[in-house]
Tab-separated table of C-alpha atoms in Angstrom:
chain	number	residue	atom	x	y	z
A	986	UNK	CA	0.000	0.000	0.000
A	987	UNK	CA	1.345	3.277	-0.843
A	988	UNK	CA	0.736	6.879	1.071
A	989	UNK	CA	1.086	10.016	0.459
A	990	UNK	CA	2.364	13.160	2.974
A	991	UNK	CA	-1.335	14.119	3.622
A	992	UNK	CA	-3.292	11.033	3.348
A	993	UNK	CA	-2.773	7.261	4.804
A	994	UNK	CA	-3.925	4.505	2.303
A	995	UNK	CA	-7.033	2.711	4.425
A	996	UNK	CA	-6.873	-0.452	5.386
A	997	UNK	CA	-9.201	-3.186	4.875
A	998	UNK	CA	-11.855	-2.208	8.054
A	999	UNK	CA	-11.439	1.293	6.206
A	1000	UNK	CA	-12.185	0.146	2.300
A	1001	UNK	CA	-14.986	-1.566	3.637
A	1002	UNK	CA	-16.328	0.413	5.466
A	1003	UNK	CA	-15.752	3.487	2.847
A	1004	UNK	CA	-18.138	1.347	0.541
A	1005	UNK	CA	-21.101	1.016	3.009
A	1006	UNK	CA	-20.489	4.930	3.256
A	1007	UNK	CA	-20.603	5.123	-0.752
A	1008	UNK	CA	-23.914	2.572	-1.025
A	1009	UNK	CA	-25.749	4.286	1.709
A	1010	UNK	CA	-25.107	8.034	0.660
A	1011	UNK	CA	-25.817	6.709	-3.268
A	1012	UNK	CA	-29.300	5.018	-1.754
A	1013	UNK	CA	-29.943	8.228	-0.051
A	1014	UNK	CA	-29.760	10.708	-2.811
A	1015	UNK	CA	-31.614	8.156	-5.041
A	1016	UNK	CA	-33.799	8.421	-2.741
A	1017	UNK	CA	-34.621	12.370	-2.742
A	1018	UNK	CA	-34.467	12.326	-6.270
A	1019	UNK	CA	-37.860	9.658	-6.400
A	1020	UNK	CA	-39.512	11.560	-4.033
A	1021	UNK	CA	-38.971	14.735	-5.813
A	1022	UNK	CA	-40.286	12.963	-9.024
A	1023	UNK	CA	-43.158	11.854	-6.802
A	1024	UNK	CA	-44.156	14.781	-5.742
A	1025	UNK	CA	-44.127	16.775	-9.058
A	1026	UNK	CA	-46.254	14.390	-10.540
A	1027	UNK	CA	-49.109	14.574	-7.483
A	1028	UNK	CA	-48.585	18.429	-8.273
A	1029	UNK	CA	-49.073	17.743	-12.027
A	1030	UNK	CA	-45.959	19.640	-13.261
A	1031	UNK	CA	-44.901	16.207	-15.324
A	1032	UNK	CA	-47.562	15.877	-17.176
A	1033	UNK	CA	-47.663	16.417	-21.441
A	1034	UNK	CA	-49.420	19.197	-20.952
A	1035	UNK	CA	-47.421	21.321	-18.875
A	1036	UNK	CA	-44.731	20.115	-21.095
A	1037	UNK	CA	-46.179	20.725	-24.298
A	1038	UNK	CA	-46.298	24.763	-23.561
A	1039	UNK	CA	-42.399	24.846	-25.154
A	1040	UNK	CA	-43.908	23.656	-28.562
A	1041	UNK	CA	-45.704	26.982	-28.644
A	1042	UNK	CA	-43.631	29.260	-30.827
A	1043	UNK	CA	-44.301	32.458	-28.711
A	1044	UNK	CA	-42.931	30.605	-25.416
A	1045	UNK	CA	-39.584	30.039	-27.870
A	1046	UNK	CA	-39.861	33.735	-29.195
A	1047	UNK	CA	-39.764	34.742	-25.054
A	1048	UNK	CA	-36.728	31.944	-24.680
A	1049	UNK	CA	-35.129	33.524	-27.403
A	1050	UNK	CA	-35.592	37.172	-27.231
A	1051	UNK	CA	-34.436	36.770	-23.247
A	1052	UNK	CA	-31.268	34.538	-24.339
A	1053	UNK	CA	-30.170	37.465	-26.961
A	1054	UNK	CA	-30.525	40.035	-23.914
A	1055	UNK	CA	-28.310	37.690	-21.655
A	1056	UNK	CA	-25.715	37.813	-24.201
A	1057	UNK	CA	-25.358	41.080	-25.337
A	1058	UNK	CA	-25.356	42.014	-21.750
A	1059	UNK	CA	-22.355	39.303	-20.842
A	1060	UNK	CA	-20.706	40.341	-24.107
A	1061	UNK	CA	-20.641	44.417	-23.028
A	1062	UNK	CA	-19.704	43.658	-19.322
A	1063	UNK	CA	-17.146	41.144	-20.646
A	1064	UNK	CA	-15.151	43.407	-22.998
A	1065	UNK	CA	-15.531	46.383	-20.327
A	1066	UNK	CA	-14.831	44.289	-17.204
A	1067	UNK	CA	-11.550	43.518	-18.936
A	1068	UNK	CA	-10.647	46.742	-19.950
A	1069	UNK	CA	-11.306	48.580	-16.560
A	1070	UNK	CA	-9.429	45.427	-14.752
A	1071	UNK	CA	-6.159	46.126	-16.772
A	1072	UNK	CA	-6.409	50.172	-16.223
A	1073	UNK	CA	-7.038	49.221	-12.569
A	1074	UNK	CA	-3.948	46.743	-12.627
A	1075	UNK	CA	-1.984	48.992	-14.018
A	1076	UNK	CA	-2.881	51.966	-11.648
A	1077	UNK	CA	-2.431	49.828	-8.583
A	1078	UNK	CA	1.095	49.169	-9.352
A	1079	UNK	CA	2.036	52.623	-10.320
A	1080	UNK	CA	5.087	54.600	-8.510
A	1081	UNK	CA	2.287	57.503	-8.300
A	1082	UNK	CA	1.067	56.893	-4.632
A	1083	UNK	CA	-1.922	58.853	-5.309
A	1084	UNK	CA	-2.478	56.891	-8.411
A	1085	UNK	CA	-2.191	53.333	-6.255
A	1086	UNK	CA	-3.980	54.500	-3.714
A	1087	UNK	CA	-7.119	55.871	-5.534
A	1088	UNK	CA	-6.937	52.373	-7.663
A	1089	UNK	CA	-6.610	50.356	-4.265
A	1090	UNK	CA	-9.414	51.690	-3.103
A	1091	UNK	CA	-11.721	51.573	-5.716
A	1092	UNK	CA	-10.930	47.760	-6.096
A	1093	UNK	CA	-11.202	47.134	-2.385
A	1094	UNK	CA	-14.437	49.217	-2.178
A	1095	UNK	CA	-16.409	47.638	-5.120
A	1096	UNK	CA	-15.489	43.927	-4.094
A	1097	UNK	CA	-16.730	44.670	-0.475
A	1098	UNK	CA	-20.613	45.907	-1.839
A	1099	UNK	CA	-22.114	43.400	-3.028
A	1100	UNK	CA	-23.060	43.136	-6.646
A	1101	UNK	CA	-26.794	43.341	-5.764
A	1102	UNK	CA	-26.704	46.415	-4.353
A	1103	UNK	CA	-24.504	48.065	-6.843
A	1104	UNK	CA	-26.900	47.322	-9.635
A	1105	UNK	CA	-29.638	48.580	-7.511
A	1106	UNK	CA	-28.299	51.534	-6.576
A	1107	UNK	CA	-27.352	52.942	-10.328
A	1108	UNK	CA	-30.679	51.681	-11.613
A	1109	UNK	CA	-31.884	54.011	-9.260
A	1110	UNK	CA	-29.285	56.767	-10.133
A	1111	UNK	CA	-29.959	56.425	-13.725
A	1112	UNK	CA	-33.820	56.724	-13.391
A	1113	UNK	CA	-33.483	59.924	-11.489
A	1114	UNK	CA	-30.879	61.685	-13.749
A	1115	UNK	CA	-32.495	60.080	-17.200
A	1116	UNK	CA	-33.671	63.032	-18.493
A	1117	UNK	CA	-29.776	64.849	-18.071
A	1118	UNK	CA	-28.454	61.308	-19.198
A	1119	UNK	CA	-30.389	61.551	-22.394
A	1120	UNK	CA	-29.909	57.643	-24.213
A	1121	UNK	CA	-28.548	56.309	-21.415
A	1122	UNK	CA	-31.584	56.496	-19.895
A	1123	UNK	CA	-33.788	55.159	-22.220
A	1124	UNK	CA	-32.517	52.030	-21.004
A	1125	UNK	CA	-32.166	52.742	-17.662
A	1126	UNK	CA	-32.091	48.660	-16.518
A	1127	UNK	CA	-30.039	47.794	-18.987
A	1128	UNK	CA	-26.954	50.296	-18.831
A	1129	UNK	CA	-27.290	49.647	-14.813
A	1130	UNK	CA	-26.769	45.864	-15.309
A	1131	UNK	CA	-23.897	46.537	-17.309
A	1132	UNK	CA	-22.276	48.958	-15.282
A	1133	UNK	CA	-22.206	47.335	-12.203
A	1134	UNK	CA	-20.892	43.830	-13.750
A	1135	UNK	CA	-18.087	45.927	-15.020
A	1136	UNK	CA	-17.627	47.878	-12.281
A	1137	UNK	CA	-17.181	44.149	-9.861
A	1138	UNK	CA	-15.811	41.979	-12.604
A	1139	UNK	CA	-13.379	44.421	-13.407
A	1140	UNK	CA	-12.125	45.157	-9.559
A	1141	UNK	CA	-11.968	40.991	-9.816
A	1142	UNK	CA	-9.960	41.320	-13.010
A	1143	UNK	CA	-7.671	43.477	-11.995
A	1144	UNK	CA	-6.212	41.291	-8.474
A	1145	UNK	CA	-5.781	38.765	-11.396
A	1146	UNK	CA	-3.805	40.980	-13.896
A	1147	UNK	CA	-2.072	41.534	-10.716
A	1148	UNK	CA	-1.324	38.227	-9.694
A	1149	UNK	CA	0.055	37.767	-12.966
A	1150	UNK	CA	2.266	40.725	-13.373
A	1151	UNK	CA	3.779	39.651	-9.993
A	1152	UNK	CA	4.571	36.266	-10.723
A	1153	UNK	CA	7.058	37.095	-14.112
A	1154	UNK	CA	10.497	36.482	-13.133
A	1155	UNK	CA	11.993	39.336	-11.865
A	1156	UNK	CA	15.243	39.026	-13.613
A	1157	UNK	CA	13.530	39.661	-17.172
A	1158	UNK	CA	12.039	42.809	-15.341
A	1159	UNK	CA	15.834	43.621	-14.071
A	1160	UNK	CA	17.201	42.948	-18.030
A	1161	UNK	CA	14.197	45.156	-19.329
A	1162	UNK	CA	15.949	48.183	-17.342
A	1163	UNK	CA	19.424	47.386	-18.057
A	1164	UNK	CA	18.153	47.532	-22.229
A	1165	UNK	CA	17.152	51.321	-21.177
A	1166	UNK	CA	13.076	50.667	-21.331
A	1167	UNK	CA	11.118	52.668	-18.913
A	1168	UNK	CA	8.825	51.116	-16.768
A	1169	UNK	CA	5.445	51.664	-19.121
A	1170	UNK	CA	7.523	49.768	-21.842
A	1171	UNK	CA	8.169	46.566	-19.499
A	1172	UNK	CA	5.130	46.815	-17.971
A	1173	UNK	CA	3.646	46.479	-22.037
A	1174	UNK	CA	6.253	44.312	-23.741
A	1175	UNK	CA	7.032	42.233	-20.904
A	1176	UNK	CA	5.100	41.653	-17.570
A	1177	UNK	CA	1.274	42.074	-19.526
A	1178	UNK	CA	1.769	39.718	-22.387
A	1179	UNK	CA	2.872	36.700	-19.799
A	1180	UNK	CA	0.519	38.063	-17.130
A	1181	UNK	CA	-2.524	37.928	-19.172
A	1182	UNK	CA	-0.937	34.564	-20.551
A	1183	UNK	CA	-0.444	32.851	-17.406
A	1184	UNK	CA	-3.745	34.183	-15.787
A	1185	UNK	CA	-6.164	33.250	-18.753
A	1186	UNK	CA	-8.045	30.143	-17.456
A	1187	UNK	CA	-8.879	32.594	-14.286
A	1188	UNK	CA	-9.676	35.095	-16.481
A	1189	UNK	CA	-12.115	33.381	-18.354
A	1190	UNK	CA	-13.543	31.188	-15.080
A	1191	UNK	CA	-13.786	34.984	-14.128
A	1192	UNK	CA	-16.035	35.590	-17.212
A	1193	UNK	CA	-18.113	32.868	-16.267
A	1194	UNK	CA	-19.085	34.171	-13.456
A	1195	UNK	CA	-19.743	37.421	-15.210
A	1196	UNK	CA	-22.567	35.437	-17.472
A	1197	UNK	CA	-24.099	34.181	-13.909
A	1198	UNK	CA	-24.343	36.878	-12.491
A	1199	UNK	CA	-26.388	38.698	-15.755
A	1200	UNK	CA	-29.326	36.722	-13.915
A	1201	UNK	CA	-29.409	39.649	-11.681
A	1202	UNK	CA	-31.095	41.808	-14.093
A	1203	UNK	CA	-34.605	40.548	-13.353
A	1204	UNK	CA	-34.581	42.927	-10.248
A	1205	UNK	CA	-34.531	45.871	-11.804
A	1206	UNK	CA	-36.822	44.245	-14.673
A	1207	UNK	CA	-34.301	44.100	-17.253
A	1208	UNK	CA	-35.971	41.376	-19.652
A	1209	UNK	CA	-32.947	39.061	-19.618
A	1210	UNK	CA	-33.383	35.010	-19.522
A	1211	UNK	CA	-34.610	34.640	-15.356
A	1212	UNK	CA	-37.033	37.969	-16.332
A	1213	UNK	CA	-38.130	36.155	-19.104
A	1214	UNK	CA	-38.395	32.885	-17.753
A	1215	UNK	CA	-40.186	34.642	-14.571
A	1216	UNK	CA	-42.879	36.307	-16.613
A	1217	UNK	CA	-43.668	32.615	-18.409
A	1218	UNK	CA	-43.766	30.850	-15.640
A	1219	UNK	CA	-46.327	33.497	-13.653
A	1220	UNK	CA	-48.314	34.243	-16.427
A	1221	UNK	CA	-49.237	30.806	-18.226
A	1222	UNK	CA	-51.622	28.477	-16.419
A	1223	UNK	CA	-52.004	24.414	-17.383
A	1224	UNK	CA	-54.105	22.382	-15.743
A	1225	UNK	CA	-55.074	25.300	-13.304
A	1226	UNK	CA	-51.275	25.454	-12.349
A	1227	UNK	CA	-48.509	27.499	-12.978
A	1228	UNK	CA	-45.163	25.478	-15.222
A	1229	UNK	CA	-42.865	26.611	-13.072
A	1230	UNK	CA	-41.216	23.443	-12.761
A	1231	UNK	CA	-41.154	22.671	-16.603
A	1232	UNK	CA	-40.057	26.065	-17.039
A	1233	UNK	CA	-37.154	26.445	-14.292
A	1234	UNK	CA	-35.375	23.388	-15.412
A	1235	UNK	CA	-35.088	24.420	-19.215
A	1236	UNK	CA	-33.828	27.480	-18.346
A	1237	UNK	CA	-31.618	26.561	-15.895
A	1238	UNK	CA	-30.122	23.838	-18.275
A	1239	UNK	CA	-29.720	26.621	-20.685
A	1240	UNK	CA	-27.461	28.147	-18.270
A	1241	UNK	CA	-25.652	25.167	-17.481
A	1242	UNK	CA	-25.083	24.528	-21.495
A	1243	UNK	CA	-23.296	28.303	-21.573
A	1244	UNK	CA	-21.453	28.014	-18.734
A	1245	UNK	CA	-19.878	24.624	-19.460
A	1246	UNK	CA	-19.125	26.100	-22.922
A	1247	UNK	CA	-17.107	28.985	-21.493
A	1248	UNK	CA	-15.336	26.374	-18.968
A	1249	UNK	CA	-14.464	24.160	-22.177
A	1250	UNK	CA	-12.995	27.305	-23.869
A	1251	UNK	CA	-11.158	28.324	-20.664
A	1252	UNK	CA	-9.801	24.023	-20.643
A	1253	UNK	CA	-8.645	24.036	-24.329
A	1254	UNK	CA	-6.799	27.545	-24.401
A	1255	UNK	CA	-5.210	26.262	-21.045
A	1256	UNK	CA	-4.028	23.353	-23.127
A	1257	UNK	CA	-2.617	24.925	-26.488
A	1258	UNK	CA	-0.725	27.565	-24.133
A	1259	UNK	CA	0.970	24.447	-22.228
A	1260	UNK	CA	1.545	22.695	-26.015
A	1261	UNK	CA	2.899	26.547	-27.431
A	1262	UNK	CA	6.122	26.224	-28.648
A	1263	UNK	CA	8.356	29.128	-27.082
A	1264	UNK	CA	11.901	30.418	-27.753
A	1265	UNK	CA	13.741	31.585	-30.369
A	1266	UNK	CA	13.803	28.941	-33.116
A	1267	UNK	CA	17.122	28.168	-34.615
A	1268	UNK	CA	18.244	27.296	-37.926
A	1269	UNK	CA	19.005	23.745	-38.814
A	1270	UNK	CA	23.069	24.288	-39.881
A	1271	UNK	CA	23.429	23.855	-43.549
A	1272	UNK	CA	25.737	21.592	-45.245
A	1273	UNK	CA	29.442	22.698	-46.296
A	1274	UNK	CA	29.721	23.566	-49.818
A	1275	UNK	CA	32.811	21.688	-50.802
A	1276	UNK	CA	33.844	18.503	-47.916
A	1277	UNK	CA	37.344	19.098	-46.808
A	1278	UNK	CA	39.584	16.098	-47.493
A	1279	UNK	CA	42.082	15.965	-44.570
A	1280	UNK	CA	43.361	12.204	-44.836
A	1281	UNK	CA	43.701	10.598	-48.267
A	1282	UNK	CA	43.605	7.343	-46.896
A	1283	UNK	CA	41.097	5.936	-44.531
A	1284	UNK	CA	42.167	5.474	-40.788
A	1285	UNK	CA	41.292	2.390	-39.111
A	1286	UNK	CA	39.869	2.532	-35.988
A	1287	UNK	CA	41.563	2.229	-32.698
A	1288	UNK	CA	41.380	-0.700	-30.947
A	1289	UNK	CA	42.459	-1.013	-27.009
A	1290	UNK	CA	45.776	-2.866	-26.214
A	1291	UNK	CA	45.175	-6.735	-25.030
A	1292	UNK	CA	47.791	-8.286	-22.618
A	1293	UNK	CA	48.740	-10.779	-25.548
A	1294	UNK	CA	49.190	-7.630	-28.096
A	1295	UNK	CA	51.492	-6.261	-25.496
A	1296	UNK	CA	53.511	-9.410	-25.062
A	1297	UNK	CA	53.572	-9.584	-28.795
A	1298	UNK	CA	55.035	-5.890	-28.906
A	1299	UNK	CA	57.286	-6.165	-26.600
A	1300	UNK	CA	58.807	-9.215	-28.382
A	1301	UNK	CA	58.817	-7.941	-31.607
A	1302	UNK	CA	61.070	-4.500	-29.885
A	1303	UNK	CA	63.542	-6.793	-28.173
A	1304	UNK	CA	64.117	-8.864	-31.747
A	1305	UNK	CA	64.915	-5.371	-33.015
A	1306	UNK	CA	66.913	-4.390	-30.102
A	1307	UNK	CA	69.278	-7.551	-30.295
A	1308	UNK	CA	68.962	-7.344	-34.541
A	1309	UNK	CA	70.564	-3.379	-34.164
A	1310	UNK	CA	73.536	-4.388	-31.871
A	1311	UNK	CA	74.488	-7.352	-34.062
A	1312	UNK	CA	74.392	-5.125	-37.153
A	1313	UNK	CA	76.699	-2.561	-35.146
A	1314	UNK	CA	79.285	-5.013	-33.661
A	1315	UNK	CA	79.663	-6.498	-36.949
A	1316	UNK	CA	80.624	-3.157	-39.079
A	1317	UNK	CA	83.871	-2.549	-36.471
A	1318	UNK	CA	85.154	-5.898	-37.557
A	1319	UNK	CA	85.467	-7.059	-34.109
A	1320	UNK	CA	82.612	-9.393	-33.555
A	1321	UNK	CA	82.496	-11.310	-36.709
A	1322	UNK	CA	86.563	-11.823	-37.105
A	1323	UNK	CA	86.776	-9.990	-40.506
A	1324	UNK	CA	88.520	-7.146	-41.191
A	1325	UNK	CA	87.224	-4.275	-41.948
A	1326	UNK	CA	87.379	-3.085	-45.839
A	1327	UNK	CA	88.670	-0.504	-46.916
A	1328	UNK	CA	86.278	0.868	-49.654
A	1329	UNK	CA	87.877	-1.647	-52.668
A	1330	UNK	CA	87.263	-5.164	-53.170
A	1331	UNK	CA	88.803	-7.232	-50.622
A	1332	UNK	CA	92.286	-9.485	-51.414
A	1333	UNK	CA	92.443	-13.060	-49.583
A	1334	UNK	CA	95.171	-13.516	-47.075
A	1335	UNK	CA	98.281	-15.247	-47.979
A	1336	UNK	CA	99.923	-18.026	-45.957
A	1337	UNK	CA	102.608	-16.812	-44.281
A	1338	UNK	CA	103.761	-18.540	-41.249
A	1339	UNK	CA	103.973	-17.242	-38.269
A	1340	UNK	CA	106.588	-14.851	-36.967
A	1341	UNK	CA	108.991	-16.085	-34.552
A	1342	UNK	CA	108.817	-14.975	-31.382
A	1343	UNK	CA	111.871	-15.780	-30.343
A	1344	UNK	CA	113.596	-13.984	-32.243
């Protein structure tokens, strides 16, 4: 059995009694889910009926028209959100103290309120300045929505930008000022391009939130999807009951359909960054145009000495050892008992006897 730091592998009272855990908790929400289904159908929300309202092509005109408004809401607050959490990223880590500390609290101030009040409170601001406000007011709900996601997306946006710009190396920082750039041109060509980068998935899980929280528009009776959804569900009567059951769960799986589709876009952009290719790419070296010829003949390869190569070796240098004296010995005429010549062709010797040594 293996273990890790912060958990112990269980051992077999454990496992088995982890499974009764599993069977009993999987009974019990089985459970709550049949009585649920029980009791909608003693309420008569399951019948065809109160299901058949969604083949009605004004009920789909409502679904639709209420979608579109969700979406061009999430798509202004998305875009703005972004922008203000980059200026407010940016301001917070400005030199200026005045600058950091007006951004600092902005951010702090806007993530304390919560996002319920702030739309409140400029849907109320807008209504009683619409006539100085002129279009804006014409669509008094809707601008309010928007403004306070950005406003609270974008204080969210810019603690990530943040996060980011902190986490870059700071010896690329340290090289950007040694090249001479200012601190606007690292901040740009440097710490924002690998920030944003880095933080993406957040940035986008960020986002999803954003499209969430667009639900909020049916307080101030903005006609987004819950509005819409609301005003179905209150107004049409089946079977002397309201669908609000029927209705609820389309809608909400609408939700759940965008949502997952942002979280799959945040997976697969988290993926091709990891699979980017990064660096300079160098160029393959190309061949030489004419192949130098150093050795005309080829070399054989080395091989390592054995002990009977050595043996051999040293045989074959003390044959040439003895072979060089003998050849030297022999041209001083003293080993080989000739005499030595003297450039012309050699006489024999005569017999002379032998001198007498008495005399």
């Amino acid at each position: 059995m293996s273990a890790s730091v912060l958990y112990d592998a269980p051992g077999p009272k454990a496992r088995l009694r982890n499974r009764i855990y599993t069977v009993i908790g999987s009974l019990a929400v089985l459970g709550l889910i049949v009585f649920a289904i029980f009791r909608l159908h003693d309420k008569g929300q399951l019948e065809p009926e109160v299901w058949d309202i969604f083949n009605n092509a004004g009920v789909r005109n409502k679904i639709r028209d209420g979608l579109l408004s969700t979406l061009k809401v999430f798509a202004l607050a998305g875009v703005l959100s972004l922008a203000l959490g980059l200026l407010l990223s940016v301001g917070r880590l400005s030199d200026h103290r005045a600058i950091r500390w007006f951004a600092t609290g902005f951010i702090e101030l806007f993530r304390a309120v919560p996002l319920l009040i702030t739309i409140y409170a400029l849907w109320v601001l807008i209504l009683t300045y619409q006539n100085d406000l002129g279009v804006i007011g014409e669509n008094s709900s809707f601008w309010a929505l928007v403004i306070g996601l950005t406003v609270y997306n974008g204080c969210v946006q810019a603690e990530v930008f943040r996060a980011g710009v902190n986490a870059v190396p700071r010896g690329q920082v340290e090289a950007g000022y040694a090249l001479g750039l200012r601190k606007s041109q690292v901040m740009i060509t440097l710490q924002m391009p690998q920030a944003i980068r880095a933080m993406l998935p957040t940035v986008i899980s960020q986002l999803v939130v954003t499209l969430k929280d667009t639900s909020l528009g049916y307080i101030i009776t903005y006609d987004e999807l819950l509005f819409a959804a609301r005003t179905m569900a209150n107004n049409i009567i089946v079977n002397g009951e309201n669908p609000i059951t029927p209705v609820v769960i389309v809608v909400g799986a609408i939700y759940i359909v965008m949502c997952l589709a942002l979280s799959s876009l945040a997976t697969w952009i988290e993926r091709r960054g990891s699979r980017a290719k990064t660096g300079i790419r160098v160029a393959a070296a190309a061949e030489p145009a004419e192949a130098p010829q150093v050795l005309d003949k080829p070399v054989s390869p080395v091989v390592p000495p054995t002990a009977d190569s050595v043996a051999v070796a040293e045989e074959s240098a003390s044959t040439e050892r003895a072979t060089s004296a003998e050849g030297t010995t022999s041209t001083d005429g003293t080993a080989d008992g000739t005499a030595p010549t003297d450039g012309g062709a050699s006489e024999p010797p005569e017999d002379t006897p032998p001198p007498d040594l008495k005399k």
